[in-house]
Amino acid sequence: MNVKLSRRVLLQGILATTTALATMRAFPVMAQQAGGTLTVGLTYELDTMNTYSTGFLADAQHTVIEGLIAPDKDARYVPVLAKEVPTLDNGGIVLSEDRSKMTITYKLQENVKWHDGAPFTSADVKFTWEAVKDPAFIAESKDGTQDIDSIDLPDDYTVVCNYNTVKPNFASTLFTFGIMPKHLLEGTDLNTSSYNETPVGTGPFKVAEFVRGQYVVLDKNTDYWQTAESGDALPYIDRLVFRIVTDSNTLITQLQSGELDMAVSVPYGRASQLEGVEGLEIVVGPQLSWGHLDFNFRNPILADGTVRKAVAHAINRETLIRVQGGFPTPIKSLVLPIFDLYDDATPEYAYDPAAANAMLDDAGYTKGGDGIREKDGDRLSFAFVVQSGRADDENVQQVIIAQLKEIGIEATADNKTGVAYREARYSGGYDLIYGRWITSADPVYSIFYGTEGENNGQGYSNPELDEVFARLENTLDQDVRKAAASEMQRIIAEDLPAIALTGGVSVIAKPVELKNFVPNPTNMTNFVDTKEWYLES
């Protein structure tokens, strides 16, 4: 009998298989052991400990701050501070009669305390919504706040969110990222609060010390509210130390020397250098990520679609994959093939430098004596940004620079680090930029390519696409969503605000003695659930 699997089932199957293997490794016969320090290398500059403000992944923050729900190792949402994940079936989600709005009710855990001993209540949830949506608060993303008209609190442990629309991906925004303590933050300026360095959460670890740009030290929360099935107090590990190591060479050297115990973003091209290092093992986990080359539409030359399409034809993905150790896979859509919403009919641009040259010739971009094209006195010469020190990104950048030169386009590396890279990315301080997005299990694509998208630093705007986003992101009807997603992929492929290049995996170096570690494929990072990790002596 032949069985046809849907892409969603396939996703769950792949993730379940991967994590099952890890789980078999992770639960030995012997009992879990408490104690020890785990030192982790972070490959980006930790800008703030506020999960709503950071422009990077919140690895360290997720060990301190907890949300109402969170994605697990299979990219399925599970309850954390809420008792269950709201659904239509369990009555947590109720649609209005005309199905244009919805109400979501969360029932909260009743035994949770903040790190300072104060009780966690429904008032903290409502405060978080009010604080993040406050226009005065400079957040990396306010996604989800605008969809809620009001929040009712029938009692201390019930939260009723009254939405002004229907949001199928409500779980990937707002309360999932974390809840903030009302009793400590009400009336304060969140932009300047000490909370941004030493947040008080409900999570298994507490911030002991944060030195911006260098490290953060987290000690176990000895009064943590969750316990293991065995009755053991959690967490097991005494201390987590996150060191900022943005340079790939330094990261590898410190893993080899033992200065670092773990890194969750080992450069693809350097993973082989860690083979055989005593006490270290490499775990390759699934990751919902894609590498992309973005164009800045404020540059009038790059606003010309002919130039963008010529660039797309000039890039050979196989070469990009080869310089990244063979780990990534080629893609043609920003929707990864593993998702139900992926449309295989999405237009693509095959590697064809001859076609690229012909397109530019026909458009009047002629080559000068140095081989670089120009038109009306404007050279096809662009500043090309990636994050400094990230070896994979820098390797990809060099390949693309060489491939663009073949068609008469000059791209010059203008790499930036830390906050400078973040500012360039969000404000459009580049002509070309390469990077990788890691998403939730239900990505909200309008934040990248919508006219008002928080991550749209490109100045790209297409009202037709905005209308498609409105249909895609405001209904629970899967048929309507799938049709809208196909339109979205077609429009983006034709407009080319960005070129989707490769899908990724996570390459993780961890100590052999770290047990109960299972990779998490989402943007909530591998540190979203650290409470049962332990170090085997």
Coordinates of C-alpha atoms in Angstrom, one line a residue:
M1 CA 0.0 0.0 0.0
N2 CA 1.3 3.4 -0.9
V3 CA 0.9 6.2 1.6
K4 CA 1.1 9.8 0.5
L5 CA 2.5 12.1 3.2
S6 CA 1.6 15.7 3.3
R7 CA 4.5 18.2 3.7
R8 CA 3.3 19.0 7.2
V9 CA 3.3 15.4 8.2
L10 CA 6.7 15.0 6.5
L11 CA 8.0 18.0 8.5
Q12 CA 6.9 16.4 11.7
G13 CA 8.2 13.1 10.7
I14 CA 11.6 14.4 9.8
L15 CA 11.9 16.4 13.0
A16 CA 10.5 13.6 15.1
T17 CA 13.1 11.2 13.6
T18 CA 15.9 13.5 14.2
T19 CA 15.0 14.2 17.8
A20 CA 14.2 10.6 18.5
L21 CA 17.7 9.7 17.8
A22 CA 18.9 12.5 20.0
T23 CA 16.4 11.4 22.7
M24 CA 17.8 7.9 22.7
R25 CA 21.2 9.4 23.3
A26 CA 19.8 11.7 25.9
F27 CA 18.2 9.4 28.4
P28 CA 20.7 6.9 29.7
V29 CA 19.8 4.4 32.4
M30 CA 21.7 6.4 35.1
A31 CA 20.0 9.2 37.0
Q32 CA 20.4 12.8 36.0
Q33 CA 23.1 14.6 37.9
A34 CA 23.0 18.1 39.3
G35 CA 25.7 20.7 39.1
G36 CA 28.4 22.0 36.8
T37 CA 28.9 25.0 34.5
L38 CA 28.3 25.1 30.8
T39 CA 30.2 27.7 28.8
V40 CA 28.6 28.6 25.4
G41 CA 29.9 30.7 22.6
L42 CA 27.5 33.1 21.0
T43 CA 28.4 34.2 17.5
Y44 CA 26.7 37.6 17.7
E45 CA 27.0 40.6 19.9
L46 CA 24.4 40.4 22.7
D47 CA 22.8 43.8 22.5
T48 CA 20.2 43.5 25.3
M49 CA 18.8 40.9 27.6
N50 CA 15.2 42.1 26.7
T51 CA 13.8 39.5 24.4
Y52 CA 11.5 42.1 22.8
S53 CA 14.3 44.5 22.0
T54 CA 17.1 42.4 20.8
G55 CA 17.9 42.4 17.1
F56 CA 19.4 38.9 17.3
L57 CA 18.3 35.5 18.4
A58 CA 17.5 35.4 22.1
D59 CA 19.5 32.3 23.1
A60 CA 20.5 33.5 26.6
Q61 CA 17.2 35.3 27.2
H62 CA 15.1 32.2 26.7
T63 CA 16.8 30.6 29.7
V64 CA 15.6 33.4 31.9
I65 CA 12.2 34.5 30.4
E66 CA 9.3 32.2 29.7
G67 CA 6.3 32.6 27.5
L68 CA 2.8 31.2 27.7
I69 CA 3.6 28.6 25.1
A70 CA 6.8 27.6 23.2
P71 CA 7.7 25.4 20.2
D72 CA 9.2 22.0 21.1
K73 CA 11.8 19.9 19.3
D74 CA 9.2 19.0 16.7
A75 CA 8.2 22.6 16.1
R76 CA 4.9 22.0 17.8
Y77 CA 3.7 24.4 20.4
V78 CA 3.4 23.2 23.9
P79 CA 2.2 24.9 27.1
V80 CA 4.7 26.6 29.4
L81 CA 3.2 29.3 31.6
A82 CA -0.2 28.4 30.2
K83 CA -1.9 25.1 31.1
E84 CA -2.6 24.3 27.5
V85 CA -2.2 25.6 23.9
P86 CA -5.5 27.3 22.9
T87 CA -7.3 25.6 19.9
L88 CA -10.7 25.6 18.3
D89 CA -11.1 22.0 19.6
N90 CA -10.4 22.7 23.2
G91 CA -12.5 25.9 23.2
G92 CA -9.4 28.2 23.8
I93 CA -10.1 29.8 20.4
V94 CA -13.6 31.1 19.6
L95 CA -14.5 32.7 16.3
S96 CA -17.1 35.5 16.0
E97 CA -20.4 34.6 14.2
D98 CA -19.1 36.2 11.0
R99 CA -15.7 34.5 11.5
S100 CA -13.9 37.8 11.1
K101 CA -12.6 38.0 14.7
M102 CA -11.5 35.6 17.4
T103 CA -11.1 35.4 21.2
I104 CA -8.3 33.4 22.7
T105 CA -8.4 32.3 26.3
Y106 CA -5.3 31.2 28.3
K107 CA -5.6 29.4 31.6
L108 CA -2.4 30.0 33.5
Q109 CA -0.2 27.9 35.8
E110 CA -1.0 28.8 39.4
N111 CA 2.3 27.9 41.1
V112 CA 4.7 30.2 39.3
K113 CA 6.8 32.8 41.0
W114 CA 9.1 35.5 39.5
H115 CA 12.8 35.3 40.4
D116 CA 12.2 37.8 43.2
G117 CA 9.4 35.6 44.7
A118 CA 6.4 37.6 43.6
P119 CA 3.5 35.6 42.1
F120 CA 3.0 35.4 38.4
T121 CA -0.6 36.3 37.4
S122 CA -2.8 37.3 34.5
A123 CA -2.0 40.9 35.2
D124 CA 1.6 40.3 34.0
V125 CA 0.3 39.0 30.7
K126 CA -1.9 42.0 30.1
F127 CA 1.0 44.3 31.1
T128 CA 3.3 42.7 28.6
W129 CA 0.8 43.4 25.8
E130 CA 0.4 47.0 26.9
A131 CA 4.2 47.5 27.3
V132 CA 5.2 46.1 23.9
K133 CA 2.5 47.9 22.0
D134 CA 3.4 51.2 23.7
P135 CA 4.7 53.4 20.8
A136 CA 7.4 54.8 23.2
F137 CA 8.9 51.4 23.6
I138 CA 11.6 50.7 21.0
A139 CA 11.0 47.0 20.2
E140 CA 12.6 44.8 17.5
S141 CA 9.1 43.6 16.7
K142 CA 5.6 44.5 18.0
D143 CA 4.1 41.9 15.8
G144 CA 0.8 40.6 17.3
T145 CA 0.1 43.6 19.6
Q146 CA -1.9 45.4 17.0
D147 CA -4.2 42.5 16.5
I148 CA -5.6 42.6 20.0
D149 CA -8.3 45.2 20.9
S150 CA -8.5 44.4 24.6
I151 CA -7.7 41.9 27.2
D152 CA -10.0 40.8 30.0
L153 CA -8.8 39.3 33.3
P154 CA -11.7 37.4 34.9
D155 CA -9.4 36.2 37.6
D156 CA -5.7 36.0 38.5
Y157 CA -5.1 32.9 36.3
T158 CA -7.3 33.6 33.2
V159 CA -6.5 35.8 30.3
V160 CA -9.0 36.5 27.5
C161 CA -7.6 38.2 24.4
N162 CA -10.1 39.9 22.2
Y163 CA -8.7 40.0 18.7
N164 CA -9.8 42.4 16.0
T165 CA -9.0 39.8 13.3
V166 CA -8.3 36.2 12.9
K167 CA -4.6 35.2 13.3
P168 CA -3.7 31.7 12.4
N169 CA -0.1 32.2 13.5
F170 CA -0.8 34.0 16.8
A171 CA 1.4 31.4 18.5
S172 CA 4.5 32.7 16.8
T173 CA 4.2 36.2 18.1
L174 CA 3.9 38.2 21.3
F175 CA 3.3 36.0 24.4
T176 CA 5.4 33.2 23.1
F177 CA 8.5 35.3 23.4
G178 CA 8.1 35.9 27.1
I179 CA 6.1 37.7 29.8
M180 CA 7.4 40.7 31.7
P181 CA 6.8 41.4 35.4
K182 CA 4.2 44.2 36.0
H183 CA 5.1 44.7 39.6
L184 CA 8.7 45.7 38.6
L185 CA 8.2 47.5 35.3
E186 CA 4.9 49.4 35.5
G187 CA 5.6 53.1 35.3
T188 CA 9.3 52.7 34.2
D189 CA 10.9 53.5 30.9
L190 CA 11.5 50.2 29.2
N191 CA 14.0 51.7 26.9
T192 CA 16.4 52.6 29.7
S193 CA 15.4 50.2 32.4
S194 CA 17.9 48.0 34.1
Y195 CA 15.6 45.1 33.0
N196 CA 17.4 45.2 29.7
E197 CA 20.6 44.0 31.5
T198 CA 19.2 42.0 34.4
P199 CA 15.7 40.9 33.5
V200 CA 13.6 39.2 36.2
G201 CA 11.8 36.2 34.7
T202 CA 10.2 33.0 35.7
G203 CA 12.7 30.7 33.9
P204 CA 15.1 28.1 35.2
F205 CA 18.1 30.6 35.2
K206 CA 18.6 34.0 36.7
V207 CA 21.0 36.7 35.4
A208 CA 24.0 37.0 37.7
E209 CA 26.1 39.3 35.6
F210 CA 25.9 40.9 32.1
V211 CA 28.8 42.7 30.5
R212 CA 27.6 44.1 27.2
G213 CA 29.7 42.9 24.3
Q214 CA 31.6 40.3 26.4
Y215 CA 29.5 37.8 28.4
V216 CA 26.4 37.0 30.5
V217 CA 26.5 34.7 33.5
L218 CA 23.3 32.9 34.5
D219 CA 22.8 31.0 37.8
K220 CA 20.2 28.3 38.4
N221 CA 16.9 29.5 39.8
T222 CA 16.8 27.4 43.0
D223 CA 13.1 28.2 43.4
Y224 CA 12.1 27.2 39.8
W225 CA 8.5 26.2 39.6
Q226 CA 8.8 23.1 37.4
T227 CA 10.2 19.7 38.6
A228 CA 11.2 16.6 36.7
E229 CA 8.9 13.6 36.4
S230 CA 11.2 11.9 38.9
G231 CA 10.5 14.7 41.4
D232 CA 14.0 16.2 41.0
A233 CA 14.3 19.9 41.4
L234 CA 15.1 21.7 38.1
P235 CA 17.3 22.9 36.5
Y236 CA 20.1 20.4 36.9
I237 CA 23.0 22.7 35.7
D238 CA 24.3 25.2 38.2
R239 CA 25.6 27.9 35.9
L240 CA 25.4 28.9 32.2
V241 CA 28.0 31.3 30.8
F242 CA 27.4 32.8 27.3
R243 CA 30.6 34.4 25.9
I244 CA 30.4 36.6 22.9
V245 CA 32.7 35.2 20.2
T246 CA 31.8 36.8 16.9
D247 CA 34.9 35.7 15.0
S248 CA 34.6 32.2 13.5
N249 CA 38.3 31.5 13.8
T250 CA 38.3 32.3 17.5
L251 CA 35.2 30.3 18.1
I252 CA 36.8 27.2 16.6
T253 CA 40.0 27.7 18.5
Q254 CA 38.2 28.1 21.8
L255 CA 36.2 25.0 21.2
Q256 CA 39.3 23.0 20.4
S257 CA 41.1 24.3 23.5
G258 CA 38.2 23.7 25.8
E259 CA 37.7 27.4 26.7
L260 CA 34.2 26.9 25.2
D261 CA 32.1 23.8 25.9
M262 CA 29.5 24.5 23.3
A263 CA 28.4 26.5 20.2
V264 CA 25.1 26.1 18.4
S265 CA 26.2 28.0 15.3
V266 CA 29.3 26.3 14.2
P267 CA 30.3 27.6 10.8
Y268 CA 29.5 25.0 8.1
G269 CA 32.9 25.3 6.5
R270 CA 34.7 24.8 9.8
A271 CA 32.8 21.9 11.3
S272 CA 35.4 19.4 10.1
Q273 CA 38.1 21.1 12.2
L274 CA 36.2 19.9 15.3
E275 CA 36.2 16.2 14.3
G276 CA 38.2 14.2 16.8
V277 CA 38.4 16.9 19.5
E278 CA 38.3 15.0 22.7
G279 CA 35.1 15.4 24.7
L280 CA 33.3 17.2 21.9
E281 CA 30.6 15.9 19.6
I282 CA 28.9 17.4 16.6
V283 CA 25.1 17.3 16.3
V284 CA 23.4 18.3 13.0
G285 CA 19.9 19.4 13.7
P286 CA 17.0 20.6 11.5
Q287 CA 16.5 24.4 11.3
L288 CA 13.8 26.5 9.7
S289 CA 16.1 28.9 8.1
W290 CA 17.0 30.2 4.7
G291 CA 19.9 32.2 3.2
H292 CA 18.9 35.2 1.1
L293 CA 20.5 38.1 -0.8
D294 CA 18.5 41.3 -0.4
F295 CA 18.4 44.4 -2.6
N296 CA 18.0 48.0 -1.3
F297 CA 15.2 49.6 -3.4
R298 CA 16.4 53.1 -2.3
N299 CA 19.2 52.6 -4.8
P300 CA 17.6 53.6 -8.1
I301 CA 19.8 51.1 -10.1
L302 CA 18.7 48.2 -7.8
A303 CA 15.1 49.4 -8.1
D304 CA 15.4 48.3 -11.8
G305 CA 14.0 44.8 -11.9
T306 CA 16.2 43.9 -14.9
V307 CA 19.3 44.4 -12.7
R308 CA 17.9 42.2 -9.9
K309 CA 16.9 39.4 -12.3
A310 CA 20.4 39.5 -13.9
V311 CA 21.9 39.1 -10.5
A312 CA 19.6 36.1 -9.8
H313 CA 20.8 34.4 -13.1
A314 CA 24.4 35.1 -12.2
I315 CA 24.5 33.2 -8.9
N316 CA 25.4 29.5 -8.8
R317 CA 23.9 28.0 -5.7
E318 CA 26.0 24.8 -6.0
T319 CA 29.1 26.8 -5.5
L320 CA 27.6 28.5 -2.5
I321 CA 26.7 25.1 -1.0
R322 CA 30.2 23.8 -1.7
V323 CA 31.9 26.6 0.2
Q324 CA 29.6 25.9 3.1
G325 CA 30.8 22.3 3.6
G326 CA 27.8 20.9 1.7
F327 CA 25.4 21.5 4.5
P328 CA 22.8 23.8 3.0
T329 CA 20.4 22.8 0.2
P330 CA 19.3 24.9 -2.8
I331 CA 15.9 26.6 -2.6
K332 CA 13.9 28.9 -4.9
S333 CA 11.2 30.3 -2.5
L334 CA 11.3 32.0 0.8
V335 CA 8.8 29.3 1.9
L336 CA 10.9 26.3 2.7
P337 CA 9.8 23.1 0.8
I338 CA 9.1 21.4 4.1
F339 CA 6.0 23.6 4.7
D340 CA 2.5 23.0 3.5
L341 CA 2.3 26.5 2.0
Y342 CA 5.3 25.9 -0.3
D343 CA 4.4 26.1 -4.0
D344 CA 6.7 24.1 -6.3
A345 CA 5.4 26.2 -9.3
T346 CA 7.1 29.3 -7.9
P347 CA 9.2 30.9 -10.7
E348 CA 12.9 30.4 -10.5
Y349 CA 16.0 31.9 -12.0
A350 CA 18.4 29.2 -13.2
Y351 CA 22.2 29.8 -13.1
D352 CA 22.7 31.3 -16.6
P353 CA 25.4 34.1 -16.8
A354 CA 24.9 34.3 -20.5
A355 CA 21.3 35.2 -20.0
A356 CA 22.2 37.7 -17.3
N357 CA 24.7 39.4 -19.6
A358 CA 22.1 39.6 -22.4
M359 CA 19.5 41.1 -20.1
L360 CA 21.9 43.9 -19.0
D361 CA 23.1 44.5 -22.6
D362 CA 19.5 44.8 -23.8
A363 CA 18.7 47.2 -20.9
G364 CA 21.6 49.5 -22.0
Y365 CA 24.1 48.7 -19.3
T366 CA 27.4 48.7 -21.2
K367 CA 30.8 47.5 -20.0
G368 CA 33.6 50.0 -19.5
G369 CA 37.3 49.5 -19.9
D370 CA 37.5 47.8 -16.5
G371 CA 34.7 45.4 -17.3
I372 CA 32.1 47.1 -15.0
R373 CA 28.9 48.2 -16.6
E374 CA 27.4 51.6 -16.5
K375 CA 24.3 53.4 -17.8
D376 CA 23.9 57.2 -18.1
G377 CA 27.1 57.6 -16.0
D378 CA 25.9 55.3 -13.2
R379 CA 28.2 52.3 -12.6
L380 CA 26.8 49.0 -11.5
S381 CA 28.9 49.2 -8.3
F382 CA 27.4 48.3 -5.0
A383 CA 28.3 48.1 -1.3
F384 CA 27.7 44.5 -0.1
V385 CA 27.2 43.9 3.6
V386 CA 27.4 40.7 5.7
Q387 CA 28.0 40.3 9.4
S388 CA 31.8 40.5 10.1
G389 CA 33.4 37.4 11.5
R390 CA 30.8 35.0 10.3
A391 CA 32.9 32.7 8.1
D392 CA 30.1 31.1 6.2
D393 CA 28.5 34.5 5.3
E394 CA 31.9 35.9 4.3
N395 CA 32.6 32.9 2.1
V396 CA 29.2 33.2 0.4
Q397 CA 29.9 36.9 -0.1
Q398 CA 33.2 36.3 -1.8
V399 CA 31.6 33.8 -4.2
I400 CA 28.7 36.2 -5.1
I401 CA 31.2 39.0 -5.6
A402 CA 33.1 36.9 -8.1
Q403 CA 30.0 35.7 -9.9
L404 CA 28.6 39.2 -10.2
K405 CA 31.9 40.4 -11.7
E406 CA 31.4 37.8 -14.5
I407 CA 28.4 39.8 -15.7
G408 CA 30.0 43.3 -15.2
I409 CA 28.7 44.1 -11.7
E410 CA 31.1 45.3 -9.0
A411 CA 30.2 44.5 -5.4
T412 CA 32.5 45.6 -2.6
A413 CA 32.5 44.1 0.9
D414 CA 31.3 46.6 3.5
N415 CA 31.0 44.2 6.4
K416 CA 29.8 45.3 9.8
T417 CA 29.7 43.7 13.3
G418 CA 27.3 43.7 16.2
V419 CA 24.9 46.7 16.5
A420 CA 26.3 48.3 13.4
Y421 CA 25.3 45.3 11.3
R422 CA 21.9 45.3 13.0
E423 CA 21.4 49.0 12.3
A424 CA 22.4 48.5 8.7
R425 CA 20.0 45.6 8.2
Y426 CA 17.0 47.4 9.7
S427 CA 17.6 50.9 8.3
G428 CA 18.8 50.0 4.8
G429 CA 22.5 50.9 5.3
Y430 CA 23.6 48.8 2.3
D431 CA 23.1 48.2 -1.4
L432 CA 23.2 44.4 -1.1
I433 CA 23.0 42.3 2.1
Y434 CA 23.3 38.6 2.7
G435 CA 22.1 36.9 5.8
R436 CA 19.9 34.1 7.1
W437 CA 16.5 34.2 8.7
I438 CA 15.4 31.6 11.2
T439 CA 11.7 31.4 11.6
S440 CA 8.9 30.0 13.8
A441 CA 7.0 26.9 12.8
D442 CA 4.4 29.2 11.3
P443 CA 6.3 32.1 9.8
V444 CA 4.8 35.6 9.3
Y445 CA 6.3 36.6 6.0
S446 CA 4.8 40.1 6.0
I447 CA 7.4 41.2 8.6
F448 CA 10.1 40.6 5.9
Y449 CA 8.4 41.9 2.7
G450 CA 5.3 43.8 3.7
T451 CA 5.4 47.6 3.2
E452 CA 5.3 48.1 7.0
G453 CA 7.2 44.9 7.9
E454 CA 9.5 45.3 10.9
N455 CA 12.4 43.5 9.1
N456 CA 11.8 45.2 5.8
G457 CA 14.9 47.4 5.7
Q458 CA 15.0 47.4 1.9
G459 CA 12.3 50.0 1.2
Y460 CA 10.4 47.4 -0.8
S461 CA 6.7 48.0 -1.2
N462 CA 4.0 46.3 -3.4
P463 CA 0.4 47.1 -2.5
E464 CA -0.7 43.9 -4.3
L465 CA 1.5 41.8 -2.1
D466 CA 0.3 43.6 1.0
E467 CA -3.3 42.6 0.1
V468 CA -2.1 39.0 -0.4
F469 CA -0.5 39.1 3.1
A470 CA -3.8 40.4 4.5
R471 CA -5.6 37.3 3.1
L472 CA -2.8 34.9 4.1
E473 CA -2.4 36.1 7.7
N474 CA -6.0 36.7 8.7
T475 CA -7.9 33.4 8.2
L476 CA -7.9 29.9 9.6
D477 CA -9.2 28.5 6.3
Q478 CA -6.2 26.4 5.1
D479 CA -7.4 26.5 1.4
V480 CA -7.5 30.3 1.4
R481 CA -4.1 30.4 3.1
K482 CA -2.6 28.0 0.6
A483 CA -3.9 30.0 -2.4
A484 CA -2.6 33.3 -0.9
A485 CA 0.7 31.7 -0.2
S486 CA 1.1 30.7 -3.8
E487 CA 0.3 34.2 -4.9
M488 CA 2.8 35.6 -2.4
Q489 CA 5.6 33.3 -3.7
R490 CA 4.9 34.2 -7.3
I491 CA 4.9 38.0 -6.6
I492 CA 8.1 37.9 -4.6
A493 CA 9.8 35.7 -7.2
E494 CA 8.7 38.2 -10.0
D495 CA 9.5 41.4 -8.0
L496 CA 12.7 39.9 -6.5
P497 CA 13.1 42.1 -3.4
A498 CA 15.4 39.2 -2.3
I499 CA 16.8 36.0 -3.8
A500 CA 16.1 32.9 -1.7
L501 CA 19.4 30.9 -2.1
T502 CA 19.7 28.0 0.4
G503 CA 17.9 26.3 3.2
G504 CA 20.0 25.5 6.3
V505 CA 20.6 23.2 9.2
S506 CA 22.1 23.8 12.6
V507 CA 25.6 22.5 13.2
I508 CA 26.1 22.2 17.0
A509 CA 29.2 21.4 18.9
K510 CA 28.5 20.2 22.5
P511 CA 30.3 18.4 25.2
V512 CA 29.8 14.6 25.2
E513 CA 28.8 14.8 28.9
L514 CA 25.9 17.2 28.2
K515 CA 22.8 15.0 28.3
N516 CA 19.1 15.7 27.6
F517 CA 20.0 18.2 24.9
V518 CA 17.7 18.0 21.9
P519 CA 18.0 20.5 19.0
N520 CA 15.1 23.0 18.5
P521 CA 14.6 24.0 14.8
T522 CA 12.8 27.3 15.4
N523 CA 13.7 30.9 16.1
M524 CA 13.1 30.3 19.8
T525 CA 16.6 28.7 19.7
N526 CA 18.1 25.6 21.2
F527 CA 17.9 27.2 24.6
V528 CA 14.2 27.5 24.9
D529 CA 14.1 24.5 27.1
T530 CA 17.2 24.0 29.2
K531 CA 15.7 22.9 32.5
E532 CA 16.4 19.2 32.1
W533 CA 19.9 19.5 30.6
Y534 CA 22.6 17.9 32.8
L535 CA 26.3 17.3 32.8
E536 CA 27.3 13.7 33.3
S537 CA 30.4 13.4 35.4

